[in-house]
CSV table of C-alpha atoms in Angstrom, one decimal:
chain,number,residue,atom,x,y,z
A,20,UNK,CA,0.0,0.0,0.0
A,21,UNK,CA,1.4,3.4,-0.9
A,22,UNK,CA,1.6,6.1,1.8
A,23,UNK,CA,-1.1,8.8,1.8
A,24,UNK,CA,0.1,12.1,0.4
A,25,UNK,CA,0.6,14.8,2.9
A,26,UNK,CA,-0.6,12.5,5.7
A,27,UNK,CA,0.4,13.4,9.3
A,28,UNK,CA,3.2,11.4,10.8
A,29,UNK,CA,2.9,9.7,14.1
A,30,UNK,CA,5.8,8.0,15.9
A,31,UNK,CA,4.9,4.9,18.0
A,32,UNK,CA,7.7,4.0,20.3
A,33,UNK,CA,7.4,0.3,21.4
A,34,UNK,CA,6.5,-2.6,19.1
A,35,UNK,CA,4.6,-4.6,21.6
A,36,UNK,CA,0.8,-5.2,21.7
A,37,UNK,CA,-0.1,-1.7,22.9
A,38,UNK,CA,2.2,0.1,20.4
A,39,UNK,CA,1.1,-2.1,17.4
A,40,UNK,CA,-2.6,-1.6,18.2
A,41,UNK,CA,-2.1,2.1,18.3
A,42,UNK,CA,-0.3,1.8,14.9
A,43,UNK,CA,-3.2,-0.2,13.5
A,44,UNK,CA,-5.9,2.3,14.6
A,45,UNK,CA,-3.8,5.2,13.2
A,46,UNK,CA,-2.9,3.6,9.9
A,47,UNK,CA,-6.4,2.5,9.0
A,48,UNK,CA,-7.4,6.1,9.4
A,49,UNK,CA,-4.9,7.5,6.9
A,50,UNK,CA,-2.1,8.4,9.3
A,51,UNK,CA,1.5,7.6,8.3
A,52,UNK,CA,2.9,5.6,11.2
A,53,UNK,CA,6.5,5.0,12.1
A,54,UNK,CA,7.1,2.4,14.8
A,55,UNK,CA,10.4,2.4,16.7
A,56,UNK,CA,11.7,-0.3,19.0
A,57,UNK,CA,15.1,-0.9,20.7
A,58,UNK,CA,15.0,-4.7,20.0
A,59,UNK,CA,15.9,-6.5,16.7
A,60,UNK,CA,12.3,-7.6,16.1
A,61,UNK,CA,8.8,-6.8,17.2
A,62,UNK,CA,6.7,-8.3,20.0
A,63,UNK,CA,9.5,-10.1,21.8
A,64,UNK,CA,7.8,-10.2,25.2
A,65,UNK,CA,4.5,-11.1,23.5
A,66,UNK,CA,6.2,-14.1,21.9
A,67,UNK,CA,7.8,-15.3,25.0
A,68,UNK,CA,4.6,-14.9,27.0
A,69,UNK,CA,3.0,-17.2,24.4
A,70,UNK,CA,5.5,-20.1,24.7
A,71,UNK,CA,3.5,-22.0,27.3
A,72,UNK,CA,0.1,-21.2,25.6
A,73,UNK,CA,-1.0,-17.8,24.4
A,74,UNK,CA,-3.6,-16.7,27.0
A,75,UNK,CA,-5.0,-13.7,25.1
A,76,UNK,CA,-8.0,-12.7,27.3
A,77,UNK,CA,-10.7,-14.1,29.6
A,78,UNK,CA,-14.3,-14.9,29.0
A,79,UNK,CA,-15.7,-14.1,32.5
A,80,UNK,CA,-18.5,-11.5,32.8
A,81,UNK,CA,-17.3,-7.9,32.2
A,82,UNK,CA,-18.0,-6.7,35.7
A,83,UNK,CA,-15.8,-9.4,37.3
A,84,UNK,CA,-13.3,-8.9,34.5
A,85,UNK,CA,-12.9,-5.2,35.3
A,86,UNK,CA,-12.6,-6.0,39.0
A,87,UNK,CA,-9.3,-7.6,38.3
A,88,UNK,CA,-7.7,-4.2,37.9
A,89,UNK,CA,-8.3,-3.3,41.5
A,90,UNK,CA,-7.7,0.4,42.2
A,91,UNK,CA,-7.4,1.2,38.5
A,92,UNK,CA,-10.7,-0.3,37.5
A,93,UNK,CA,-12.3,3.1,37.0
A,94,UNK,CA,-9.4,4.3,34.8
A,95,UNK,CA,-9.4,1.2,32.6
A,96,UNK,CA,-13.1,0.5,32.4
A,97,UNK,CA,-13.9,2.9,29.6
A,98,UNK,CA,-10.9,1.7,27.6
A,99,UNK,CA,-11.8,-2.0,28.0
A,100,UNK,CA,-15.5,-1.4,27.5
A,101,UNK,CA,-14.6,0.2,24.1
A,102,UNK,CA,-12.3,-2.6,23.1
A,103,UNK,CA,-13.7,-5.5,25.1
A,104,UNK,CA,-12.6,-9.1,25.4
A,105,UNK,CA,-15.2,-10.0,22.9
A,106,UNK,CA,-14.0,-7.3,20.5
A,107,UNK,CA,-10.5,-8.5,21.0
A,108,UNK,CA,-11.5,-12.0,20.0
A,109,UNK,CA,-13.3,-10.7,16.9
A,110,UNK,CA,-10.2,-8.7,16.0
A,111,UNK,CA,-8.1,-11.9,16.3
A,112,UNK,CA,-10.5,-13.8,14.1
A,113,UNK,CA,-10.1,-11.0,11.5
A,114,UNK,CA,-6.5,-12.0,11.3
A,115,UNK,CA,-7.5,-15.5,10.4
A,116,UNK,CA,-6.7,-16.9,13.9
A,117,UNK,CA,-9.4,-18.8,15.6
A,118,UNK,CA,-9.8,-18.8,19.4
A,119,UNK,CA,-11.4,-21.0,22.1
A,120,UNK,CA,-12.4,-20.7,25.7
A,121,UNK,CA,-10.6,-23.1,28.1
A,122,UNK,CA,-12.1,-24.8,31.1
A,123,UNK,CA,-10.9,-22.0,33.4
A,124,UNK,CA,-12.5,-19.3,31.2
A,125,UNK,CA,-9.2,-18.3,29.7
A,126,UNK,CA,-9.2,-17.6,26.0
A,127,UNK,CA,-6.5,-19.0,23.7
A,128,UNK,CA,-5.7,-19.0,20.0
A,129,UNK,CA,-6.6,-22.5,18.6
A,130,UNK,CA,-2.9,-23.2,17.9
A,131,UNK,CA,-2.0,-22.0,21.4
A,132,UNK,CA,0.9,-19.9,20.0
A,133,UNK,CA,1.6,-16.2,19.7
A,134,UNK,CA,3.9,-16.4,16.6
A,135,UNK,CA,1.1,-17.0,14.0
A,136,UNK,CA,-0.9,-14.1,15.4
A,137,UNK,CA,2.0,-11.8,15.4
A,138,UNK,CA,3.1,-12.7,11.9
A,139,UNK,CA,-0.4,-12.1,10.5
A,140,UNK,CA,-0.7,-8.8,12.3
A,141,UNK,CA,2.7,-7.5,11.2
A,142,UNK,CA,1.9,-8.5,7.6
A,143,UNK,CA,-1.4,-6.5,7.8
A,144,UNK,CA,0.4,-3.5,9.3
A,145,UNK,CA,3.0,-3.4,6.7
A,146,UNK,CA,0.4,-3.7,4.0
A,147,UNK,CA,-1.3,-0.7,5.6
A,148,UNK,CA,1.9,1.3,5.2
A,149,UNK,CA,3.2,1.1,8.7
A,150,UNK,CA,7.0,1.2,8.8
A,151,UNK,CA,8.9,-0.6,11.6
A,152,UNK,CA,12.4,0.7,12.6
A,153,UNK,CA,14.1,-1.9,14.8
A,154,UNK,CA,17.3,-1.3,16.9
A,155,UNK,CA,16.1,2.3,17.5
A,156,UNK,CA,16.4,3.1,21.2
A,157,UNK,CA,14.5,6.2,22.2
A,158,UNK,CA,16.9,8.5,24.2
A,159,UNK,CA,14.7,11.6,24.6
A,160,UNK,CA,13.9,14.7,22.8
A,161,UNK,CA,15.9,16.8,20.4
A,162,UNK,CA,14.1,20.0,21.3
A,163,UNK,CA,13.3,21.1,24.9
A,164,UNK,CA,10.3,23.0,23.6
A,165,UNK,CA,9.0,20.3,21.2
A,166,UNK,CA,7.7,17.1,22.6
A,167,UNK,CA,7.4,15.5,19.2
A,168,UNK,CA,11.1,16.0,18.2
A,169,UNK,CA,12.6,12.7,19.0
A,170,UNK,CA,16.1,11.3,19.4
A,171,UNK,CA,17.0,7.6,18.8
A,172,UNK,CA,20.2,5.7,19.3
A,173,UNK,CA,20.8,3.3,16.4
A,174,UNK,CA,23.6,1.0,15.1
A,175,UNK,CA,24.4,3.8,12.6
A,176,UNK,CA,24.5,6.5,15.1
A,177,UNK,CA,22.0,9.0,16.6
A,178,UNK,CA,18.9,9.7,14.6
A,179,UNK,CA,16.4,12.5,14.9
A,180,UNK,CA,12.7,12.4,13.9
A,181,UNK,CA,10.0,15.1,13.9
A,182,UNK,CA,6.4,13.8,14.3
A,183,UNK,CA,3.0,15.3,14.5
A,184,UNK,CA,2.3,13.2,17.6
A,185,UNK,CA,3.9,10.4,19.6
A,186,UNK,CA,2.6,7.3,21.3
A,187,UNK,CA,4.8,5.9,24.0
A,188,UNK,CA,4.3,2.2,24.6
A,189,UNK,CA,7.6,0.9,26.0
A,190,UNK,CA,6.3,-1.5,28.7
A,191,UNK,CA,7.3,-1.6,32.3
A,192,UNK,CA,10.6,-2.9,33.7
A,193,UNK,CA,10.1,-6.7,33.8
A,194,UNK,CA,12.0,-9.0,31.4
A,195,UNK,CA,14.5,-6.2,30.5
A,196,UNK,CA,16.4,-8.6,28.1
A,197,UNK,CA,13.3,-8.3,25.9
A,198,UNK,CA,13.3,-4.5,25.9
A,199,UNK,CA,11.1,-3.5,28.8
A,200,UNK,CA,13.7,-2.0,31.1
A,201,UNK,CA,12.0,1.2,32.4
A,202,UNK,CA,14.7,3.4,31.0
A,203,UNK,CA,12.0,5.9,30.0
A,204,UNK,CA,11.2,6.8,33.6
A,205,UNK,CA,13.9,9.4,34.1
A,206,UNK,CA,13.2,10.9,30.7
A,207,UNK,CA,9.6,11.6,31.6
A,208,UNK,CA,10.3,12.6,35.1
A,209,UNK,CA,12.8,15.2,33.8
A,210,UNK,CA,9.8,16.7,31.9
A,211,UNK,CA,7.7,16.9,35.1
A,212,UNK,CA,5.5,13.9,34.3
A,213,UNK,CA,4.1,12.1,37.4
A,214,UNK,CA,5.4,8.5,37.4
A,215,UNK,CA,4.6,6.0,40.2
A,216,UNK,CA,7.6,3.9,41.2
A,217,UNK,CA,7.8,0.7,39.2
A,218,UNK,CA,7.4,-2.4,41.3
A,219,UNK,CA,7.3,-6.2,40.6
A,220,UNK,CA,3.8,-7.7,39.9
A,221,UNK,CA,2.8,-11.3,39.3
A,222,UNK,CA,6.0,-12.2,41.1
A,223,UNK,CA,7.4,-14.7,43.5
A,224,UNK,CA,8.5,-13.9,47.1
A,225,UNK,CA,11.4,-14.8,49.3
A,226,UNK,CA,11.1,-17.0,52.4
A,227,UNK,CA,13.8,-18.1,54.8
A,228,UNK,CA,14.3,-21.8,53.8
A,229,UNK,CA,16.8,-24.0,55.5
A,230,UNK,CA,19.6,-25.4,53.3
A,231,UNK,CA,18.1,-28.9,53.6
A,232,UNK,CA,14.7,-27.7,52.4
A,233,UNK,CA,16.2,-25.8,49.5
A,234,UNK,CA,18.3,-28.8,48.4
A,235,UNK,CA,15.4,-31.3,48.8
A,236,UNK,CA,12.4,-29.4,47.4
A,237,UNK,CA,13.4,-26.4,45.3
A,238,UNK,CA,11.6,-26.6,42.0
A,239,UNK,CA,8.8,-28.9,43.2
A,240,UNK,CA,5.2,-27.9,42.7
A,241,UNK,CA,2.8,-27.7,45.6
A,242,UNK,CA,-0.6,-28.9,44.2
A,243,UNK,CA,-4.0,-28.6,45.6
A,244,UNK,CA,-3.2,-26.0,48.2
A,245,UNK,CA,-4.9,-22.8,49.4
A,246,UNK,CA,-3.5,-19.6,50.7
A,247,UNK,CA,-5.1,-17.2,53.2
A,248,UNK,CA,-3.8,-13.7,53.4
A,249,UNK,CA,-4.9,-11.1,56.0
A,250,UNK,CA,-6.7,-8.2,54.4
A,251,UNK,CA,-5.6,-4.6,55.1
A,252,UNK,CA,-7.0,-2.9,58.1
A,253,UNK,CA,-8.0,-6.2,59.8
A,254,UNK,CA,-10.6,-7.3,57.3
A,255,UNK,CA,-11.4,-10.9,56.5
A,256,UNK,CA,-8.8,-13.2,55.1
A,257,UNK,CA,-8.3,-13.3,51.3
A,258,UNK,CA,-8.5,-16.9,50.4
A,259,UNK,CA,-7.5,-18.6,47.1
A,260,UNK,CA,-6.9,-22.1,46.0
A,261,UNK,CA,-4.6,-23.4,43.3
A,262,UNK,CA,-0.9,-24.4,42.8
A,263,UNK,CA,2.4,-22.9,43.5
A,264,UNK,CA,6.1,-23.9,43.3
A,265,UNK,CA,8.8,-23.9,45.9
A,266,UNK,CA,11.9,-22.1,44.6
A,267,UNK,CA,15.5,-21.8,45.9
A,268,UNK,CA,14.7,-18.6,47.6
A,269,UNK,CA,11.0,-18.8,48.4
A,270,UNK,CA,7.7,-19.5,46.5
A,271,UNK,CA,6.1,-18.5,43.2
A,272,UNK,CA,3.6,-19.8,40.7
A,273,UNK,CA,0.0,-19.0,39.6
A,274,UNK,CA,-1.5,-19.1,43.1
A,275,UNK,CA,1.2,-16.7,44.4
A,276,UNK,CA,0.9,-14.4,41.4
A,277,UNK,CA,-2.9,-14.0,41.9
A,278,UNK,CA,-2.2,-12.6,45.4
A,279,UNK,CA,1.1,-10.8,44.6
A,280,UNK,CA,-0.3,-7.3,44.7
A,281,UNK,CA,-1.8,-7.6,48.3
A,282,UNK,CA,1.2,-9.5,49.5
A,283,UNK,CA,3.6,-6.9,48.1
A,284,UNK,CA,1.5,-4.1,49.6
A,285,UNK,CA,1.5,-5.8,53.0
A,286,UNK,CA,5.3,-6.2,52.8
A,287,UNK,CA,5.7,-2.5,52.1
A,288,UNK,CA,3.5,-1.6,55.1
A,289,UNK,CA,4.9,-4.1,57.6
A,290,UNK,CA,8.3,-5.4,56.4
A,291,UNK,CA,7.2,-9.0,56.5
A,292,UNK,CA,3.9,-10.8,56.0
A,293,UNK,CA,2.6,-14.2,57.2
A,294,UNK,CA,0.4,-16.2,54.8
A,295,UNK,CA,-1.4,-19.3,55.9
A,296,UNK,CA,-1.2,-22.5,53.8
A,297,UNK,CA,-4.1,-25.0,53.8
A,298,UNK,CA,-2.4,-28.2,52.7
A,299,UNK,CA,-5.7,-30.1,52.6
A,300,UNK,CA,-8.2,-27.7,51.1
A,301,UNK,CA,-10.7,-30.4,50.3
A,302,UNK,CA,-10.9,-31.5,53.9
A,303,UNK,CA,-12.6,-29.9,56.9
A,304,UNK,CA,-10.5,-29.1,60.0
A,305,UNK,CA,-12.5,-31.7,61.9
A,306,UNK,CA,-11.9,-34.4,59.4
A,307,UNK,CA,-8.2,-33.7,59.3
A,308,UNK,CA,-8.1,-33.9,63.1
A,309,UNK,CA,-10.1,-37.1,63.2
A,310,UNK,CA,-7.9,-38.9,60.7
A,311,UNK,CA,-4.7,-37.7,62.3
A,312,UNK,CA,-5.9,-39.0,65.7
A,313,UNK,CA,-6.4,-42.5,64.5
A,314,UNK,CA,-3.9,-45.0,65.9
A,315,UNK,CA,-0.8,-45.3,63.8
A,316,UNK,CA,0.8,-48.3,65.5
A,317,UNK,CA,4.4,-48.7,64.6
A,318,UNK,CA,4.2,-46.4,61.5
A,319,UNK,CA,6.2,-43.3,61.5
A,320,UNK,CA,4.4,-39.9,61.5
A,321,UNK,CA,5.4,-39.4,57.9
A,322,UNK,CA,3.8,-42.7,56.9
A,323,UNK,CA,0.7,-41.9,59.0
A,324,UNK,CA,0.3,-38.5,57.2
A,325,UNK,CA,0.6,-40.1,53.8
A,326,UNK,CA,-1.8,-43.0,54.6
A,327,UNK,CA,-4.5,-40.9,56.3
A,328,UNK,CA,-4.3,-37.5,54.6
A,329,UNK,CA,-2.2,-38.1,51.5
A,330,UNK,CA,0.4,-35.6,52.7
A,331,UNK,CA,3.8,-36.4,51.5
A,332,UNK,CA,6.7,-35.0,49.6
A,333,UNK,CA,6.9,-31.2,49.5
A,334,UNK,CA,3.8,-30.8,51.7
A,335,UNK,CA,5.4,-32.9,54.3
A,336,UNK,CA,8.6,-30.9,53.9
A,337,UNK,CA,6.7,-27.7,54.4
A,338,UNK,CA,5.2,-29.0,57.7
A,339,UNK,CA,8.7,-30.0,59.0
A,340,UNK,CA,10.2,-26.7,57.7
A,341,UNK,CA,7.6,-24.4,59.3
A,342,UNK,CA,6.9,-26.2,62.5
A,343,UNK,CA,9.1,-26.9,65.5
A,344,UNK,CA,9.9,-30.5,66.3
A,345,UNK,CA,7.6,-30.2,69.3
A,346,UNK,CA,4.7,-28.8,67.3
A,347,UNK,CA,5.1,-31.5,64.6
A,348,UNK,CA,4.9,-34.2,67.3
A,349,UNK,CA,1.8,-32.7,68.9
A,350,UNK,CA,-1.2,-34.1,67.0
A,351,UNK,CA,-3.5,-31.2,67.9
A,352,UNK,CA,-1.0,-28.6,66.7
A,353,UNK,CA,-0.1,-30.6,63.6
A,354,UNK,CA,-3.8,-30.9,62.6
A,355,UNK,CA,-4.2,-27.1,62.9
A,356,UNK,CA,-1.0,-26.5,60.9
A,357,UNK,CA,-2.2,-28.7,58.1
A,358,UNK,CA,-5.2,-26.4,57.7
A,359,UNK,CA,-3.3,-23.2,58.5
A,360,UNK,CA,0.4,-23.5,58.2
A,361,UNK,CA,2.1,-20.1,58.8
A,362,UNK,CA,4.7,-19.1,56.2
A,363,UNK,CA,6.6,-15.8,56.6
A,364,UNK,CA,7.4,-14.0,53.3
A,365,UNK,CA,10.2,-11.5,53.4
A,366,UNK,CA,10.3,-9.6,50.1
A,367,UNK,CA,9.2,-9.8,46.5
A,368,UNK,CA,11.7,-11.1,44.0
A,369,UNK,CA,13.5,-8.5,41.9
A,370,UNK,CA,11.5,-6.7,39.2
A,371,UNK,CA,13.5,-8.2,36.4
A,372,UNK,CA,12.2,-11.6,37.4
A,373,UNK,CA,8.5,-10.5,37.5
A,374,UNK,CA,6.0,-11.3,34.8
A,375,UNK,CA,4.8,-7.7,34.8
A,376,UNK,CA,5.1,-4.4,36.7
A,377,UNK,CA,3.0,-2.1,38.8
A,378,UNK,CA,3.5,1.6,38.7
A,379,UNK,CA,4.2,3.8,35.7
A,380,UNK,CA,2.8,7.0,34.2
A,381,UNK,CA,0.0,8.1,36.5
A,382,UNK,CA,-3.5,8.4,35.0
A,383,UNK,CA,-3.7,11.7,36.9
A,384,UNK,CA,-1.0,12.9,34.5
A,385,UNK,CA,-3.1,12.1,31.4
A,386,UNK,CA,-6.3,13.5,29.9
A,387,UNK,CA,-9.2,11.2,28.9
A,388,UNK,CA,-7.4,10.5,25.6
A,389,UNK,CA,-4.3,9.2,27.3
A,390,UNK,CA,-2.3,12.3,26.4
A,391,UNK,CA,0.3,13.5,28.8
A,392,UNK,CA,-1.0,16.9,29.9
A,393,UNK,CA,2.4,18.4,30.3
A,394,UNK,CA,3.5,17.1,26.9
A,395,UNK,CA,0.8,18.0,24.3
A,396,UNK,CA,0.9,15.5,21.5
A,397,UNK,CA,2.5,12.7,23.5
A,398,UNK,CA,0.3,9.7,24.5
A,399,UNK,CA,0.9,6.7,26.6
A,400,UNK,CA,-0.4,3.1,26.4
A,401,UNK,CA,0.2,-0.4,27.7
A,402,UNK,CA,2.2,-1.5,30.7
A,403,UNK,CA,4.0,1.8,31.2
A,404,UNK,CA,0.8,3.2,32.6
A,405,UNK,CA,0.2,2.9,36.3
A,406,UNK,CA,-2.0,-0.3,36.6
A,407,UNK,CA,-1.6,-3.9,37.2
A,408,UNK,CA,-3.6,-7.1,36.8
A,409,UNK,CA,-3.2,-10.8,37.5
A,410,UNK,CA,-2.3,-13.3,34.8
A,411,UNK,CA,-5.2,-14.9,32.9
A,412,UNK,CA,-5.5,-12.6,29.9
A,413,UNK,CA,-6.1,-9.4,31.8
A,414,UNK,CA,-2.6,-8.0,31.1
A,415,UNK,CA,-2.8,-8.4,27.4
A,416,UNK,CA,-6.4,-7.2,27.2
A,417,UNK,CA,-5.6,-3.9,28.9
A,418,UNK,CA,-2.5,-3.4,26.7
A,419,UNK,CA,-4.6,-3.9,23.5
A,420,UNK,CA,-7.4,-1.7,24.8
A,421,UNK,CA,-5.1,1.1,25.9
A,422,UNK,CA,-3.2,1.0,22.6
A,423,UNK,CA,-6.5,1.3,20.7
A,424,UNK,CA,-7.5,4.2,23.0
A,425,UNK,CA,-4.2,6.0,22.5
A,426,UNK,CA,-4.5,5.6,18.7
A,427,UNK,CA,-8.0,7.1,18.8
A,428,UNK,CA,-6.8,9.8,21.1
A,429,UNK,CA,-4.1,10.8,18.6
A,430,UNK,CA,-6.7,11.1,15.9
A,431,UNK,CA,-8.8,13.4,18.0
A,432,UNK,CA,-5.8,15.5,18.9
A,433,UNK,CA,-4.7,15.8,15.2
A,434,UNK,CA,-8.2,17.0,14.3
A,435,UNK,CA,-8.2,19.6,17.1
A,436,UNK,CA,-4.8,20.9,15.9
A,437,UNK,CA,-6.2,21.3,12.4
A,438,UNK,CA,-4.0,18.6,11.0
A,439,UNK,CA,-6.1,16.9,8.3
A,440,UNK,CA,-6.1,13.2,8.0
A,441,UNK,CA,-6.7,12.0,4.4
């Protein structure tokens, strides 16, 4: 497709889902789009996230869906309602990629891979005239008075580019080897933009394991377990069931990720936090106590636990690790611990190990179009905005939706500036 004559030029910085979606909205409305990314190819984090099965969105009712964004529900609701999970699925189908809803409500491409989707999308963008410039690292502005005069570091030296508007979609600070390293934070802060500190989200946490427990159980999954976490201000326990994994330094996995935000916030407030593990979530406390009190004869306690409660392996290891010898030998205390084993968590794992990040450009620094109020003509989208969500399709959905919103915001801005779009 040939470029529209005299079309306005918009620079999109970041070739992930948010940036590419902004590019799509703009290009199909006659805007000339130039996409820049520091990495050698587009969508690197998107591709890696899809290696284990590309969870693109979730099929739960929209009210519950929006609740996953916690304190940023109100900010994200209009964006996601405009480009909803159903609209996202329809968009994917338009690329020739079919989807299905899994048993948990998660939505996947039929092939379970990200690569076919990304290939089809990039082909369509190029056909629409979008130009991708890889190995172009944004390093700031070329003009202190002009927020659309951009500087890039490239293999061939520094490059300057003047645009009519800019979309920033550079991600947070997780997985820096894939390009999201948070290097944009000081650039925006130097321009007076309000940026909430970046923090790990969907992350693991450190515990104080003994050397023996580390050597014996690191890497082992803990299946059919529940976690209870005290709510802020003395409210009821937050309770969730699922699976997690013991690591060399602590604990991680889908169950932990689902509670990582409140655990992280509790750690920030108190320094440490105690969660309570239910190692037999399908059993009542009374039934656990009854089975444990049955005579065990000459059998060891380990054999008795395996025989009566199917507690063995890493679950047995957790009981021995978290209880004193005296408490483990006391049947009443042991029964209570099986239903509520205290585990002290010390700190989140480093941000470069996290699946995603919290923090970023504050919504309070943006107008309703996602334009930075201190930098007219500069818009933000994706994970570099100050929101977070659990895994399960919520992260990608908000990235796509905010990218679409930023693209539409640029169109509105160009119109207000009297810049005609063919």
